[in-house]
PDB file of C-alpha atoms and ligand atoms in Angstrom:
ATOM      1  CA  MET A   1     -16.370  -3.902  13.884  1.00 88.00           C
ATOM      2  CA  LYS A   2     -16.517  -5.617  10.549  1.00 96.00           C
ATOM      3  CA  TYR A   3     -13.166  -7.476   8.631  1.00 97.00           C
ATOM      4  CA  LEU A   4     -12.041  -7.621   5.363  1.00 98.00           C
ATOM      5  CA  VAL A   5     -10.723 -11.378   5.345  1.00 98.00           C
ATOM      6  CA  SER A   6      -8.176 -13.253   3.277  1.00 98.00           C
ATOM      7  CA  ALA A   7      -9.656 -15.803   1.479  1.00 98.00           C
ATOM      8  CA  CYS A   8      -7.866 -18.722   2.194  1.00 98.00           C
ATOM      9  CA  LEU A   9      -8.314 -18.009   5.428  1.00 97.00           C
ATOM     10  CA  ALA A  10     -11.794 -18.109   5.485  1.00 97.00           C
ATOM     11  CA  GLY A  11     -11.506 -21.809   3.853  1.00 97.00           C
ATOM     12  CA  HIS A  12     -11.650 -21.054   0.227  1.00 98.00           C
ATOM     13  CA  SER A  13      -9.354 -23.446  -2.135  1.00 98.00           C
ATOM     14  CA  CYS A  14      -8.064 -20.016  -3.590  1.00 98.00           C
ATOM     15  CA  SER A  15      -4.196 -20.316  -2.855  1.00 98.00           C
ATOM     16  CA  TYR A  16      -1.516 -20.382  -5.750  1.00 98.00           C
ATOM     17  CA  ASP A  17      -1.390 -24.593  -5.004  1.00 98.00           C
ATOM     18  CA  GLY A  18      -5.445 -24.264  -4.604  1.00 98.00           C
ATOM     19  CA  LEU A  19      -5.563 -25.456  -1.270  1.00 97.00           C
ATOM     20  CA  PRO A  20      -6.703 -23.195   1.746  1.00 97.00           C
ATOM     21  CA  ARG A  21      -4.691 -21.801   4.613  1.00 96.00           C
ATOM     22  CA  THR A  22      -8.316 -21.986   7.078  1.00 94.00           C
ATOM     23  CA  CYS A  23      -7.622 -19.675  10.753  1.00 93.00           C
ATOM     24  CA  ALA A  24     -10.554 -21.295  12.912  1.00 90.00           C
ATOM     25  CA  VAL A  25     -10.921 -17.486  14.375  1.00 92.00           C
ATOM     26  CA  VAL A  26     -11.286 -15.783  10.513  1.00 94.00           C
ATOM     27  CA  GLU A  27     -13.164 -18.781   9.297  1.00 94.00           C
ATOM     28  CA  LYS A  28     -15.801 -17.672  12.553  1.00 92.00           C
ATOM     29  CA  LEU A  29     -16.065 -14.387  11.753  1.00 94.00           C
ATOM     30  CA  VAL A  30     -17.091 -14.902   8.013  1.00 96.00           C
ATOM     31  CA  ARG A  31     -20.025 -17.354   9.693  1.00 95.00           C
ATOM     32  CA  GLU A  32     -21.122 -14.363  11.897  1.00 95.00           C
ATOM     33  CA  GLY A  33     -21.303 -12.068   9.138  1.00 96.00           C
ATOM     34  CA  ARG A  34     -18.152 -10.004  10.661  1.00 96.00           C
ATOM     35  CA  ALA A  35     -16.001 -10.707   7.873  1.00 97.00           C
ATOM     36  CA  VAL A  36     -16.076 -10.510   4.017  1.00 98.00           C
ATOM     37  CA  PRO A  37     -13.470 -12.717   2.564  1.00 98.00           C
ATOM     38  CA  VAL A  38     -11.639 -11.574  -0.436  1.00 98.00           C
ATOM     39  CA  CYS A  39      -8.734 -13.084  -2.817  1.00 98.00           C
ATOM     40  CA  PRO A  40      -6.742  -9.675  -4.571  1.00 98.00           C
ATOM     41  CA  GLU A  41      -5.196 -12.583  -6.753  1.00 98.00           C
ATOM     42  CA  CYS A  42      -8.157 -13.545  -7.887  1.00 98.00           C
ATOM     43  CA  LEU A  43      -9.631 -10.478  -7.779  1.00 98.00           C
ATOM     44  CA  GLY A  44      -6.921  -9.527 -10.358  1.00 98.00           C
ATOM     45  CA  GLY A  45      -7.747 -12.057 -12.800  1.00 98.00           C
ATOM     46  CA  LEU A  46      -5.429 -15.092 -11.775  1.00 98.00           C
ATOM     47  CA  PRO A  47      -5.839 -18.707 -11.841  1.00 98.00           C
ATOM     48  CA  VAL A  48      -6.719 -21.205  -9.434  1.00 98.00           C
ATOM     49  CA  PRO A  49      -4.411 -23.161  -9.050  1.00 98.00           C
ATOM     50  CA  ARG A  50      -1.064 -20.835 -10.084  1.00 98.00           C
ATOM     51  CA  PRO A  51       2.264 -20.198 -10.263  1.00 98.00           C
ATOM     52  CA  ALA A  52       3.510 -18.999  -6.411  1.00 98.00           C
ATOM     53  CA  SER A  53       4.764 -15.388  -6.801  1.00 98.00           C
ATOM     54  CA  GLU A  54       6.588 -12.961  -5.144  1.00 98.00           C
ATOM     55  CA  ILE A  55       7.796  -9.414  -4.874  1.00 98.00           C
ATOM     56  CA  GLN A  56      11.087  -8.703  -6.325  1.00 98.00           C
ATOM     57  CA  GLY A  57      13.175  -5.517  -6.399  1.00 98.00           C
ATOM     58  CA  GLY A  58      11.214  -4.045  -3.293  1.00 98.00           C
ATOM     59  CA  THR A  59       8.054  -4.453  -1.500  1.00 98.00           C
ATOM     60  CA  GLY A  60       4.474  -3.631  -2.287  1.00 98.00           C
ATOM     61  CA  VAL A  61       5.085   0.173  -1.491  1.00 98.00           C
ATOM     62  CA  ASP A  62       7.913   0.067  -4.225  1.00 98.00           C
ATOM     63  CA  VAL A  63       4.955  -2.460  -6.559  1.00 98.00           C
ATOM     64  CA  LEU A  64       2.276   0.490  -6.463  1.00 98.00           C
ATOM     65  CA  GLU A  65       4.867   3.201  -6.631  1.00 98.00           C
ATOM     66  CA  GLY A  66       6.224   1.541 -10.196  1.00 98.00           C
ATOM     67  CA  ARG A  67       9.641   0.375  -8.633  1.00 98.00           C
ATOM     68  CA  ALA A  68       9.608  -2.765  -8.079  1.00 98.00           C
ATOM     69  CA  ARG A  69       7.701  -6.355  -9.715  1.00 98.00           C
ATOM     70  CA  VAL A  70       5.904  -9.313  -9.016  1.00 98.00           C
ATOM     71  CA  VAL A  71       7.275 -12.194 -10.768  1.00 98.00           C
ATOM     72  CA  ASN A  72       6.075 -15.437 -10.721  1.00 98.00           C
ATOM     73  CA  CYS A  73       8.492 -18.687 -10.375  1.00 97.00           C
ATOM     74  CA  LYS A  74       7.918 -19.533 -14.231  1.00 97.00           C
ATOM     75  CA  GLY A  75       9.380 -15.869 -14.833  1.00 97.00           C
ATOM     76  CA  ASP A  76       6.686 -14.554 -16.057  1.00 98.00           C
ATOM     77  CA  ASP A  77       5.864 -10.594 -14.661  1.00 98.00           C
ATOM     78  CA  VAL A  78       2.303 -11.058 -13.121  1.00 98.00           C
ATOM     79  CA  THR A  79       2.484  -7.484 -11.417  1.00 98.00           C
ATOM     80  CA  GLY A  80      -0.780  -5.750 -13.002  1.00 98.00           C
ATOM     81  CA  ALA A  81      -2.713  -8.528 -11.991  1.00 98.00           C
ATOM     82  CA  PHE A  82      -1.197  -7.893  -8.029  1.00 98.00           C
ATOM     83  CA  ILE A  83      -2.082  -4.062  -8.694  1.00 98.00           C
ATOM     84  CA  ARG A  84      -5.425  -4.787  -9.971  1.00 98.00           C
ATOM     85  CA  GLY A  85      -6.671  -7.042  -7.269  1.00 98.00           C
ATOM     86  CA  ALA A  86      -5.198  -4.864  -5.435  1.00 98.00           C
ATOM     87  CA  ARG A  87      -7.486  -2.015  -6.303  1.00 98.00           C
ATOM     88  CA  ALA A  88     -10.521  -4.005  -6.216  1.00 98.00           C
ATOM     89  CA  THR A  89      -9.615  -5.296  -2.775  1.00 98.00           C
ATOM     90  CA  LEU A  90      -9.953  -1.874  -1.484  1.00 98.00           C
ATOM     91  CA  GLU A  91     -12.879  -0.962  -3.486  1.00 98.00           C
ATOM     92  CA  ILE A  92     -14.415  -3.536  -2.141  1.00 98.00           C
ATOM     93  CA  ALA A  93     -13.795  -2.684   1.712  1.00 98.00           C
ATOM     94  CA  ARG A  94     -14.859   0.813   0.976  1.00 97.00           C
ATOM     95  CA  LYS A  95     -18.230   0.192  -0.369  1.00 97.00           C
ATOM     96  CA  GLN A  96     -19.070  -2.042   2.622  1.00 96.00           C
ATOM     97  CA  GLY A  97     -17.122   0.879   5.285  1.00 97.00           C
ATOM     98  CA  ILE A  98     -14.523  -1.532   6.378  1.00 98.00           C
ATOM     99  CA  GLN A  99     -12.088   0.027   7.855  1.00 97.00           C
ATOM    100  CA  ALA A 100      -9.897  -3.310   9.286  1.00 97.00           C
ATOM    101  CA  ALA A 101      -8.396  -6.473   7.560  1.00 98.00           C
ATOM    102  CA  ILE A 102      -6.863  -9.784   8.784  1.00 98.00           C
ATOM    103  CA  LEU A 103      -4.769 -10.711   6.164  1.00 98.00           C
ATOM    104  CA  LYS A 104      -2.379 -14.205   5.105  1.00 98.00           C
ATOM    105  CA  ALA A 105       1.119 -13.626   6.746  1.00 97.00           C
ATOM    106  CA  ARG A 106       4.087 -13.221   4.199  1.00 98.00           C
ATOM    107  CA  SER A 107       2.186 -13.231   1.064  1.00 98.00           C
ATOM    108  CA  PRO A 108       3.130 -10.781  -1.956  1.00 98.00           C
ATOM    109  CA  SER A 109      -0.890  -9.885  -2.125  1.00 98.00           C
ATOM    110  CA  CYS A 110      -1.552  -9.812   1.469  1.00 98.00           C
ATOM    111  CA  GLY A 111       1.233 -10.476   3.703  1.00 98.00           C
ATOM    112  CA  TYR A 112       1.772  -7.712   6.563  1.00 98.00           C
ATOM    113  CA  GLY A 113       5.164  -6.458   8.188  1.00 98.00           C
ATOM    114  CA  ARG A 114       7.204  -9.040   6.499  1.00 98.00           C
ATOM    115  CA  ILE A 115       6.903 -11.265   3.276  1.00 98.00           C
ATOM    116  CA  TYR A 116       8.895 -13.905   0.535  1.00 98.00           C
ATOM    117  CA  ASP A 117      12.220 -12.024  -0.186  1.00 98.00           C
ATOM    118  CA  GLY A 118      11.806 -12.551  -4.246  1.00 98.00           C
ATOM    119  CA  SER A 119      13.857 -15.853  -4.051  1.00 97.00           C
ATOM    120  CA  PHE A 120      11.389 -18.350  -4.126  1.00 98.00           C
ATOM    121  CA  LYS A 121      13.387 -19.851  -1.246  1.00 97.00           C
ATOM    122  CA  GLY A 122      11.271 -19.428   1.564  1.00 97.00           C
ATOM    123  CA  LYS A 123      13.051 -16.336   3.093  1.00 98.00           C
ATOM    124  CA  VAL A 124      11.393 -13.319   4.377  1.00 98.00           C
ATOM    125  CA  LYS A 125      12.146  -9.515   4.256  1.00 98.00           C
ATOM    126  CA  ALA A 126      10.410  -6.465   6.232  1.00 98.00           C
ATOM    127  CA  GLY A 127       7.569  -5.014   4.032  1.00 98.00           C
ATOM    128  CA  HIS A 128       4.120  -5.609   3.109  1.00 98.00           C
ATOM    129  CA  GLY A 129       2.254  -7.344   0.242  1.00 98.00           C
ATOM    130  CA  VAL A 130       0.754  -5.441  -2.717  1.00 99.00           C
ATOM    131  CA  THR A 131      -3.018  -5.474  -1.350  1.00 98.00           C
ATOM    132  CA  ALA A 132      -1.229  -4.835   2.411  1.00 98.00           C
ATOM    133  CA  ALA A 133       0.438  -2.013   1.451  1.00 98.00           C
ATOM    134  CA  LEU A 134      -2.802  -0.201  -0.333  1.00 98.00           C
ATOM    135  CA  LEU A 135      -4.783  -0.727   2.968  1.00 98.00           C
ATOM    136  CA  VAL A 136      -2.066   0.400   5.252  1.00 98.00           C
ATOM    137  CA  GLU A 137      -1.851   3.492   2.649  1.00 98.00           C
ATOM    138  CA  SER A 138      -5.375   3.759   3.428  1.00 98.00           C
ATOM    139  CA  GLY A 139      -5.418   3.826   6.733  1.00 98.00           C
ATOM    140  CA  PHE A 140      -6.684   0.433   7.526  1.00 98.00           C
ATOM    141  CA  GLN A 141      -5.883  -1.261  10.755  1.00 97.00           C
ATOM    142  CA  ILE A 142      -4.353  -4.966   9.313  1.00 97.00           C
ATOM    143  CA  PHE A 143      -3.339  -8.143  11.163  1.00 96.00           C
ATOM    144  CA  THR A 144      -2.327 -11.334  10.373  1.00 97.00           C
ATOM    145  CA  GLU A 145      -3.796 -14.692  11.235  1.00 95.00           C
ATOM    146  CA  GLU A 146      -0.679 -14.907  13.694  1.00 93.00           C
ATOM    147  CA  ASP A 147      -1.786 -11.896  14.990  1.00 92.00           C
ATOM    148  CA  VAL A 148      -5.027 -12.756  15.663  1.00 89.00           C
ATOM    149  CA  GLU A 149      -4.488 -16.387  17.629  1.00 74.00           C
ATOM    150  CA  LYS A 150      -2.485 -14.008  20.072  1.00 75.00           C
ATOM    151  CA  GLU A 151      -5.139 -11.597  20.053  1.00 73.00           C
ATOM    152  CA  TRP A 152      -7.767 -13.829  20.683  1.00 70.00           C
ATOM    153  CA  PRO A 153      -7.192 -17.137  21.689  1.00 59.00           C
ATOM    154  CA  ALA A 154     -10.545 -17.689  23.142  1.00 55.00           C
ATOM    155  CA  TYR A 155     -12.439 -16.996  19.876  1.00 60.00           C
ATOM    156  CA  GLY A 156     -11.588 -19.424  17.944  1.00 51.00           C
ATOM    157  CA  ALA A 157     -10.037 -22.761  18.461  1.00 50.00           C
ATOM    158  CA  GLY A 158      -6.746 -21.432  17.072  1.00 51.00           C
ATOM    159  CA  CYS A 159      -5.430 -21.077  13.754  1.00 54.00           C
ATOM    160  CA  ARG A 160      -4.218 -24.155  11.641  1.00 51.00           C
ATOM    161  CA  GLU A 161      -2.128 -23.970   8.814  1.00 45.00           C
ATOM    162  CA  LYS A 162      -3.208 -26.930   5.925  1.00 37.00           C
ATOM    163  CA  ILE A 163       0.025 -27.301   4.737  1.00 29.00           C
TER     164      ILE A 163
HETATM  165  S1  SF4 B   1      -3.425 -14.821   0.692  1.00 66.83           S
HETATM  166 FE1  SF4 B   1      -4.325 -13.286  -0.413  1.00 66.83          FE
HETATM  167  S2  SF4 B   1      -3.813 -13.275  -2.378  1.00 66.83           S
HETATM  168 FE2  SF4 B   1      -3.132 -15.430  -1.562  1.00 66.83          FE
HETATM  169  S3  SF4 B   1      -4.552 -16.586  -2.172  1.00 66.83           S
HETATM  170 FE3  SF4 B   1      -5.189 -15.718   0.227  1.00 66.83          FE
HETATM  171  S4  SF4 B   1      -6.145 -14.136  -0.245  1.00 66.83           S
HETATM  172 FE4  SF4 B   1      -5.607 -14.949  -1.630  1.00 66.83          FE
END
């Protein structure tokens, strides 16, 4: 099986703060040609580094349906970039016949199951990020880097956060 993976987990310095969130398992999958790294926020046109963003008024599903928005910590509305990035990510996955993804936990784009709650205080709420929500809606199987450590403990040296 081939996976779509959050580029920051594959060691790309594309996080909002310009740093990677490297996961050894994901790095190994990419090296072996079994995973394709993508950064939805970069695909949506956002720069690196950039102000941190969170979803306010709902979750990724609500953003896709126009009921919630994504704002950055400076108060700018970046909803359009997040939706563009999610759609571009889905297109890449579809072109490569990919149906599963390993995504960065809690991110407003990539978070699966739990995301930051919009208060910029490090609190989380139930729900998916915008890209994860679109992939779930499109039938993808989603894991986070926290899942892969548990699922494949012998596969890599484990995931490690750089910060
Ligand atoms: S969590 Fe997703 S959107 Fe954020 S830097 Fe990583 S790949 Fe890009």
